[in-house]
Short mmCIF file of C-alpha atoms in Angstrom, two decimals:
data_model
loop_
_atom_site.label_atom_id
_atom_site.label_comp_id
_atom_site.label_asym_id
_atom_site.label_seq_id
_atom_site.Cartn_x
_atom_site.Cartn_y
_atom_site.Cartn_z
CA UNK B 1 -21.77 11.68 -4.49
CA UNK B 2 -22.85 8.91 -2.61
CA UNK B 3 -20.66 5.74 -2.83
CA UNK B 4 -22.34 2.20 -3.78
CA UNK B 5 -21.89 -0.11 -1.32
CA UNK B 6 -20.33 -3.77 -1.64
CA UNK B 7 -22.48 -6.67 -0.39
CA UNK B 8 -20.24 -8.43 1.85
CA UNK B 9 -20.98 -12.93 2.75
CA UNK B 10 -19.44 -13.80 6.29
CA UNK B 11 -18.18 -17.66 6.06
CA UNK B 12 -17.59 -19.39 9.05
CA UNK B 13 -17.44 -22.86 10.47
CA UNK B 14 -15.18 -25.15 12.64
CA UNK B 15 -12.19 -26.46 11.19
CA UNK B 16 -12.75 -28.52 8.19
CA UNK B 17 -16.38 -27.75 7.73
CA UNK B 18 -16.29 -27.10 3.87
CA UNK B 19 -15.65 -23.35 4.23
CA UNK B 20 -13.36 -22.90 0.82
CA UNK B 21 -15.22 -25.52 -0.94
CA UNK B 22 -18.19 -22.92 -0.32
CA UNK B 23 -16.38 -20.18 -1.49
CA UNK B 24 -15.36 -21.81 -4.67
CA UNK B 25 -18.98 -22.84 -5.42
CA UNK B 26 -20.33 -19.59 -5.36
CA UNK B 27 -16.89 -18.42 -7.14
CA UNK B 28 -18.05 -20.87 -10.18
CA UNK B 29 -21.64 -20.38 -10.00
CA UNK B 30 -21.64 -16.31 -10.15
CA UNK B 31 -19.06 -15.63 -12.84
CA UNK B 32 -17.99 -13.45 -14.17
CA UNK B 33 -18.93 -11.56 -11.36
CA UNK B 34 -15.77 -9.52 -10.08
CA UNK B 35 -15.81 -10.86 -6.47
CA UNK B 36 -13.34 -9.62 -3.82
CA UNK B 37 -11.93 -12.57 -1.12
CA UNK B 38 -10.29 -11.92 2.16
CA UNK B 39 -9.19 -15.51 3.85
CA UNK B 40 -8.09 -16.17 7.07
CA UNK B 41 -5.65 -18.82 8.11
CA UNK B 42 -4.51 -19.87 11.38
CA UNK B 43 -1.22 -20.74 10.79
CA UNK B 44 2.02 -19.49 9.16
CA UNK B 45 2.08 -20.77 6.00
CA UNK B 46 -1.49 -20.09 3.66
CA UNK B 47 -2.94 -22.64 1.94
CA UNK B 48 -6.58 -21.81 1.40
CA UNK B 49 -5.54 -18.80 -0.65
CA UNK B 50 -4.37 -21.41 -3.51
CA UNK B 51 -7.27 -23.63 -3.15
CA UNK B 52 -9.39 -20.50 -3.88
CA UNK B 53 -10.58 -20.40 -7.81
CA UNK B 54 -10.49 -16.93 -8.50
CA UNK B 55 -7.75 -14.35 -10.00
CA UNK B 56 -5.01 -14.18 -7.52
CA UNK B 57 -5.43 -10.45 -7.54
CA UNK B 58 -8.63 -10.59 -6.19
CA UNK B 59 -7.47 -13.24 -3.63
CA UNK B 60 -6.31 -11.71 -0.16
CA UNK B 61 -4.72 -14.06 2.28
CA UNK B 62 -4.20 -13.52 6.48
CA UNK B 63 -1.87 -15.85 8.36
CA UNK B 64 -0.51 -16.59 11.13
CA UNK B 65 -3.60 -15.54 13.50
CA UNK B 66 -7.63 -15.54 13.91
CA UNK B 67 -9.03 -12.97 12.18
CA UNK B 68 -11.10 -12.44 15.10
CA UNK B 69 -7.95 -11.35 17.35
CA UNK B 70 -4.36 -10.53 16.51
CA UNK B 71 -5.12 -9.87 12.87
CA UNK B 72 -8.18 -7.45 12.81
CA UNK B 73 -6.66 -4.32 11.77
CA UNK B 74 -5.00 -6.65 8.79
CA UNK B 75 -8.92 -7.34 8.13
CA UNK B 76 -9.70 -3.82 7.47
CA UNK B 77 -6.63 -3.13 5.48
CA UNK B 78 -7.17 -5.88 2.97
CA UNK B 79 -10.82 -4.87 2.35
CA UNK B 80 -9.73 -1.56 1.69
CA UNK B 81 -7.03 -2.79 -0.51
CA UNK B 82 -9.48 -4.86 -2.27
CA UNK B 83 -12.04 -1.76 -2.65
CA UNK B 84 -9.00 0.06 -4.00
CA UNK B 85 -7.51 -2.50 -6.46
CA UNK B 86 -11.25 -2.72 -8.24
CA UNK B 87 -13.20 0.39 -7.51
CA UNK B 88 -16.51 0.31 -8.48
CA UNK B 89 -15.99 -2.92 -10.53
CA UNK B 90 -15.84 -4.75 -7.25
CA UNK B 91 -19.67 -6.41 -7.00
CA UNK B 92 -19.20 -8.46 -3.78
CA UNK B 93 -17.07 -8.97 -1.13
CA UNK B 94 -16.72 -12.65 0.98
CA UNK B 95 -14.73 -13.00 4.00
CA UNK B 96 -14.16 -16.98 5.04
CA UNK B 97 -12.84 -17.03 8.16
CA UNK B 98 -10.48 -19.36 10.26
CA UNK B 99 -11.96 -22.27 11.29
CA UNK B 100 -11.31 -21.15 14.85
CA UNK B 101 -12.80 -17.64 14.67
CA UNK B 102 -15.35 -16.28 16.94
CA UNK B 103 -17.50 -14.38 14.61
CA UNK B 104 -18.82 -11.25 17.28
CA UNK B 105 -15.36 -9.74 16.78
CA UNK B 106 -14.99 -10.20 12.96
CA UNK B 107 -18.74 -8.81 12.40
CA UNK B 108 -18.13 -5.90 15.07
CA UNK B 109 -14.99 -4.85 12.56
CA UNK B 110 -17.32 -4.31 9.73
CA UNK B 111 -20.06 -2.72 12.07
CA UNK B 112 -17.54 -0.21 13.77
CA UNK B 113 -14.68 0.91 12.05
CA UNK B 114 -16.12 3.92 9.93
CA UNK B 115 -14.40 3.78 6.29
CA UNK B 116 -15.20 0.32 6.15
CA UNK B 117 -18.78 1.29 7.28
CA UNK B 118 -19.40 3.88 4.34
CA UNK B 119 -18.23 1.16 1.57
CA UNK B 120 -19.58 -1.98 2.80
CA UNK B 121 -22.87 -3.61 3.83
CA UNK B 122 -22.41 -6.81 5.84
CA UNK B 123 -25.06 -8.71 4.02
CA UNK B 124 -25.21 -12.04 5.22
CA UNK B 125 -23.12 -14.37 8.00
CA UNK B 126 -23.12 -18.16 6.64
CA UNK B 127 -22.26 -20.46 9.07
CA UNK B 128 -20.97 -23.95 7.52
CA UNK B 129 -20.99 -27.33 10.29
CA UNK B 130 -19.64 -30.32 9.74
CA UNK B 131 -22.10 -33.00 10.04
CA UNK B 132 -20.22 -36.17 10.73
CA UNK B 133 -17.88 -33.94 13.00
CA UNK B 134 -20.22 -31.82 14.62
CA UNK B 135 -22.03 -33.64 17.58
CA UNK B 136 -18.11 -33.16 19.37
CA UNK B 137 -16.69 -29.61 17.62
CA UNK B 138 -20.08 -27.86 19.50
CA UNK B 139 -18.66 -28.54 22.55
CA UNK B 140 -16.39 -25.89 22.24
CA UNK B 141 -17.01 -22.49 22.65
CA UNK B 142 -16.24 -21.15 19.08
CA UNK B 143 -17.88 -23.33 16.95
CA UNK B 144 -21.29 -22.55 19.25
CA UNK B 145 -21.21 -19.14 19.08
CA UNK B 146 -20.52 -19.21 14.95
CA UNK B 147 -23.78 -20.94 15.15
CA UNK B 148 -24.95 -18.45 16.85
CA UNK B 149 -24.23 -15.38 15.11
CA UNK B 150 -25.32 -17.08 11.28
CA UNK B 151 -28.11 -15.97 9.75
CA UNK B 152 -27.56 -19.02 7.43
CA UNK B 153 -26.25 -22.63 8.26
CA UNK B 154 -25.52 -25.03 5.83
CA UNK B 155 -25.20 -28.43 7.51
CA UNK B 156 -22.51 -29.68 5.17
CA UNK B 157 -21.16 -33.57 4.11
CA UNK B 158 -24.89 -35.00 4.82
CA UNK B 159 -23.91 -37.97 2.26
CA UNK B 160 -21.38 -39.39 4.90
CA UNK B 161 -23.22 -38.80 8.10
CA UNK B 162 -26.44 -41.02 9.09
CA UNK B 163 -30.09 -39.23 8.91
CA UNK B 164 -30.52 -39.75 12.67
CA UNK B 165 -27.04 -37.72 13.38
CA UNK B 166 -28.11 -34.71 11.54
CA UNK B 167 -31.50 -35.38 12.73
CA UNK B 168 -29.99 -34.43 16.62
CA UNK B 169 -27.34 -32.19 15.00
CA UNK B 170 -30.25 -29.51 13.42
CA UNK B 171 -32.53 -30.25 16.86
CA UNK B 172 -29.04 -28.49 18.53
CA UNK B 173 -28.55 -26.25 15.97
CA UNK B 174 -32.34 -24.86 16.82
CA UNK B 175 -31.52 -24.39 20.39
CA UNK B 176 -28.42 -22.14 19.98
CA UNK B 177 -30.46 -20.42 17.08
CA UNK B 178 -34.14 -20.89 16.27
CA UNK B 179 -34.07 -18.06 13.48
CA UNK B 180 -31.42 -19.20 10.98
CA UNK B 181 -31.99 -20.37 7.93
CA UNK B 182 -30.72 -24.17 7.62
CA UNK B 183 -29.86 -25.91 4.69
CA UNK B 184 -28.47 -29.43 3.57
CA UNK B 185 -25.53 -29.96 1.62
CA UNK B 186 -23.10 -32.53 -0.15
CA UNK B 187 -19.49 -30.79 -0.88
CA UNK B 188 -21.00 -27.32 0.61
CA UNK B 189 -23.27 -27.42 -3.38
CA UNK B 190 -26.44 -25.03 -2.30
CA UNK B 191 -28.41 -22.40 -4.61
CA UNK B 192 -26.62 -19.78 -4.26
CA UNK B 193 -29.63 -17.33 -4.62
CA UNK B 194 -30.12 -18.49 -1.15
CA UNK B 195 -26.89 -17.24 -0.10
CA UNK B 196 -26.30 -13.97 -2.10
CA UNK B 197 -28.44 -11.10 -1.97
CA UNK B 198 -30.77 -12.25 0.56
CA UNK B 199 -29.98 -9.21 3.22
CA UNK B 200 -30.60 -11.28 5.64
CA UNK B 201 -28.09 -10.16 8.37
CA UNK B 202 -30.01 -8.43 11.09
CA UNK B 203 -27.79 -6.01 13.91
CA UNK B 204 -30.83 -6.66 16.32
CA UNK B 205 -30.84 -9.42 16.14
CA UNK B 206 -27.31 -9.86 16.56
CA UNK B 207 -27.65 -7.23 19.96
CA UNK B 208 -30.18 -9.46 21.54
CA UNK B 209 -27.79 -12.29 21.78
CA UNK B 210 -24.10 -9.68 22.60
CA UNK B 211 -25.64 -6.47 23.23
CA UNK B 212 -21.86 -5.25 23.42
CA UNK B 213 -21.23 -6.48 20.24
CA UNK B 214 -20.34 -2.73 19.08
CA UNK B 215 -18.16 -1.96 22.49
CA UNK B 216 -14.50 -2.53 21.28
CA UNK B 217 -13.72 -3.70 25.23
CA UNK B 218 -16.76 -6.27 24.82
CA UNK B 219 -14.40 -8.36 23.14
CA UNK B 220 -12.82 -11.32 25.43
CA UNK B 221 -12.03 -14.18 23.30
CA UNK B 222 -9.30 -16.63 24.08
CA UNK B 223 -8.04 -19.84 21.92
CA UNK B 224 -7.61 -23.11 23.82
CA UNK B 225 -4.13 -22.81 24.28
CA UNK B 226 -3.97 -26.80 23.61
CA UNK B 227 -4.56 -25.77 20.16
CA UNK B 228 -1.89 -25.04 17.62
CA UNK B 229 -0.50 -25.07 14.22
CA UNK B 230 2.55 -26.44 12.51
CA UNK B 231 3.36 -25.42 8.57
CA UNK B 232 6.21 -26.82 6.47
CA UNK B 233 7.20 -25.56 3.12
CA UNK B 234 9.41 -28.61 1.89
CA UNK B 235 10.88 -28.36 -2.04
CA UNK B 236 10.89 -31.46 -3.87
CA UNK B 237 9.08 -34.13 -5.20
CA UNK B 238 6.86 -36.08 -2.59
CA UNK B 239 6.63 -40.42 -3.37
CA UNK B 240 2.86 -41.37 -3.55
CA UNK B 241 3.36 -44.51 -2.27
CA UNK B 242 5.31 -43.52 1.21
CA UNK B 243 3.06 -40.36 1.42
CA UNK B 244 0.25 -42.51 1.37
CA UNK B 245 0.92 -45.19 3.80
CA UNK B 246 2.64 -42.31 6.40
CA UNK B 247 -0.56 -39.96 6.26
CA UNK B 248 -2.78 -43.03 7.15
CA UNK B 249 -0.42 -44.50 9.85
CA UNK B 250 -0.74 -40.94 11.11
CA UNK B 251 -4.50 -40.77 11.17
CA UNK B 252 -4.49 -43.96 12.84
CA UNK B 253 -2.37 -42.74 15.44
CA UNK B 254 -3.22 -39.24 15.53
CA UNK B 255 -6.38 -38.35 14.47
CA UNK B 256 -8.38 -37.59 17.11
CA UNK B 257 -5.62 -34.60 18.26
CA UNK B 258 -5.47 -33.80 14.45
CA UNK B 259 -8.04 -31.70 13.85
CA UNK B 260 -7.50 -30.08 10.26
CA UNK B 261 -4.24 -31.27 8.38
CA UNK B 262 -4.39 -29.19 4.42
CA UNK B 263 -1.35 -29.36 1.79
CA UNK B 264 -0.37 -28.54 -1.95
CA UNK B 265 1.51 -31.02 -2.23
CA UNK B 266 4.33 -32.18 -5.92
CA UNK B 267 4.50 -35.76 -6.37
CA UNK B 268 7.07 -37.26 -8.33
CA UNK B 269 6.18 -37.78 -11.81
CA UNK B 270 2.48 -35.76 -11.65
CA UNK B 271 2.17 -32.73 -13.72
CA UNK B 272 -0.60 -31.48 -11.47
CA UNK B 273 -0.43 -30.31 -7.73
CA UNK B 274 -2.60 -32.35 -5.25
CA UNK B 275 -4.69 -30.87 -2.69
CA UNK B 276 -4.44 -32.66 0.53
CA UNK B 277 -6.99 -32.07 3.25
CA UNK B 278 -8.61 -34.05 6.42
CA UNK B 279 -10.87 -33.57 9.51
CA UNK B 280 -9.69 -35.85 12.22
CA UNK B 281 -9.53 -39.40 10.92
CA UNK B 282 -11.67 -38.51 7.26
CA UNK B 283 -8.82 -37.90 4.63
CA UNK B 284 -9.57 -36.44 1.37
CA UNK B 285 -7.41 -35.66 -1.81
CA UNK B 286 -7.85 -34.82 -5.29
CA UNK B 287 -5.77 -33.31 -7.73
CA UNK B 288 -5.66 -29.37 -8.92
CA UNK B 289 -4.25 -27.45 -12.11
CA UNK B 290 -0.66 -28.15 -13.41
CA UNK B 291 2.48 -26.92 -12.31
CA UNK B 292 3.66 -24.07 -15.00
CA UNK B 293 6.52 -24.42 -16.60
CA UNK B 294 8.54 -22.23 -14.89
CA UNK B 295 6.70 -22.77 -11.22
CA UNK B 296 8.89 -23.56 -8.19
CA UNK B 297 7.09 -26.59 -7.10
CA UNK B 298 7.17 -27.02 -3.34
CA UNK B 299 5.04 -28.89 -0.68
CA UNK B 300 3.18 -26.48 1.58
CA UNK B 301 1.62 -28.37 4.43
CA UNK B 302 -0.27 -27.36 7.51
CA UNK B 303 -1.64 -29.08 10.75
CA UNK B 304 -3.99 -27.67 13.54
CA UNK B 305 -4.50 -29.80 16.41
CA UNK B 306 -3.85 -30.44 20.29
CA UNK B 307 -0.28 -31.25 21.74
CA UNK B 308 1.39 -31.08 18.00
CA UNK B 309 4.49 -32.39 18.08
CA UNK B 310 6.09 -30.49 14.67
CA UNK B 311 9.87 -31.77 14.72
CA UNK B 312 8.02 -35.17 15.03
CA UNK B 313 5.26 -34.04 11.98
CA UNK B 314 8.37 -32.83 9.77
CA UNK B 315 10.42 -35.71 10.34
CA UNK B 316 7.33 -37.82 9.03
CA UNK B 317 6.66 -35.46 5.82
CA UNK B 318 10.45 -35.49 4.88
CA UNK B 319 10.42 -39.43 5.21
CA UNK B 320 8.29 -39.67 2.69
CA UNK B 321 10.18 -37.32 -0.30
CA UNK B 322 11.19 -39.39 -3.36
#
């Protein structure tokens, strides 16, 4: 007997580009739809993995890597555990990547390992860019070539950037990829009829641009080694008020090295959990679902950026505990 197989949605996009917000909108626009995720961190301590809205069985975090490197076999083991846990109720599969994943790698995994092959068809690659951000994150390598490989971009956080920046931004956008689909978007909200079930990944298309996209020595991808993460788990009860005023002194200070800071984060006196996140100097924060009763409430906290200095980061987190 012939086994069905799983639709599978590539996410990817520079740091901070809306990536899980994505996620979560399809998440809450297809239910009940049993949906398998696989998400990939870079960093030691996973934070997306809470932010995501489904069942936490069907939730599969990687840390402390790119998918796109050290982590691939990991890749092929969760989306066989995931293919396991649900058997044929499993409808879809989405795989959000780290923000700095080259994508050849990740979609060569899918295309070439052969048990992943018979169960899966890799059905569309969604690239998400930052619009405010984006005029300086496609100077680097990565976030070029995850243009590149998307069959769908979604130009994301249009409502804070001016129409003659992502005017330029979609006349680049066209010269690293004149096929894709674009599409404009507040909070990453787009049909998502134009996301799912469009079978709109093409391999061709894909060889025209790396023909040794299937060769498992075509592979060469290194991270700028300025780039790295820091991750604190810190117990306790955070103060608002010193939180506050330390995260935007940091910003201030550090926000053009700080290129993605994310947290769940227990303040003192708030039944719910706050989810922290920023892109260089934008902050963002707004509160998730209560602590249970019997939760151990902790602060998990994560920076990527260039030069880090972490004892210096930690120091500045545990000054501000209540």
């Amino acid at each position: 007997m012939r086994l069905k197989k799983i639709p599978t949605t590539v996410v990817t996009g520079f740091l901070g580009a809306g990536k899980t917000t994505l996620v979560n909108h399809i998440l809450d626009a297809t239910r009940p739809m049993q949906i398998g995720i696989v998400v990939n961190e870079f960093g030691e301590v996973g934070i997306d993995g809470q932010l995501i809205v489904a069942d936490e069985e069907a939730v599969i975090e990687i840390n402390n890597g790119c998918v796109c490197c050290t982590v691939r076999t990991d890749l092929v083991a969760s989306v066989r555990d995931l293919l396991t846990r649900f058997g044929d109720r499993l409808e879809r599969l989405i795989v959000e990547t780290s923000g700095l994943a080259d994508p050849a790698p990740v979609l060569q995994t899918f295309l070439a390992d052969p048990d992943v092959r018979e169960r899966v068809e890799l059905e569309s690659v969604v690239a998400v860019i930052d619009a405010l951000h984006a005029d300086a994150q496609l100077d680097d390598d990565i976030a070029r070539e995850q243009v590149v490989f998307a069959d769908r971009i979604i130009v994301n956080k249009t409502d804070i950037a001016s129409p003659q920046a992502v005017d330029a931004l979609v006349e680049r956008i066209r010269q690293l990829n004149p096929t894709a689909q674009v599409e404009f978007a507040n909070h990453s909200a787009v049909a998502v009829d134009s996301l799912l079930g469009v079978r709109s990944f093409s391999l061709d298309n894909l060889l025209a641009v790396e023909p040794d996209l299937l060769d498992e020595a075509g592979h060469d991808h290194e991270h700028d080694d300025t780039i790295a993460s820091c991750a604190f788990i810190v117990p306790g009860a955070l103060d608002a008020t010193r939180f506050n005023r330390w995260i935007n002194q940091l910003v201030q200070t550090d926000g053009q090295q700080l290129l993605r800071m994310k947290g769940v984060l227990n303040l003192h006196d708030e039944a719910r959990r706050l989810h922290f996140h920023s892109v260089h100097m934008l902050l963002d924060a707004k509160f998730g679902k209560p602590w249970s009763r019997d939760e151990h409430r902790e602060n998990r906290f994560v920076m990527i950026g260039r030069n880090i200095d972490a004892e210096r980061m930690r120091d500045g987190l545990l000054s501000c505990m209540h």
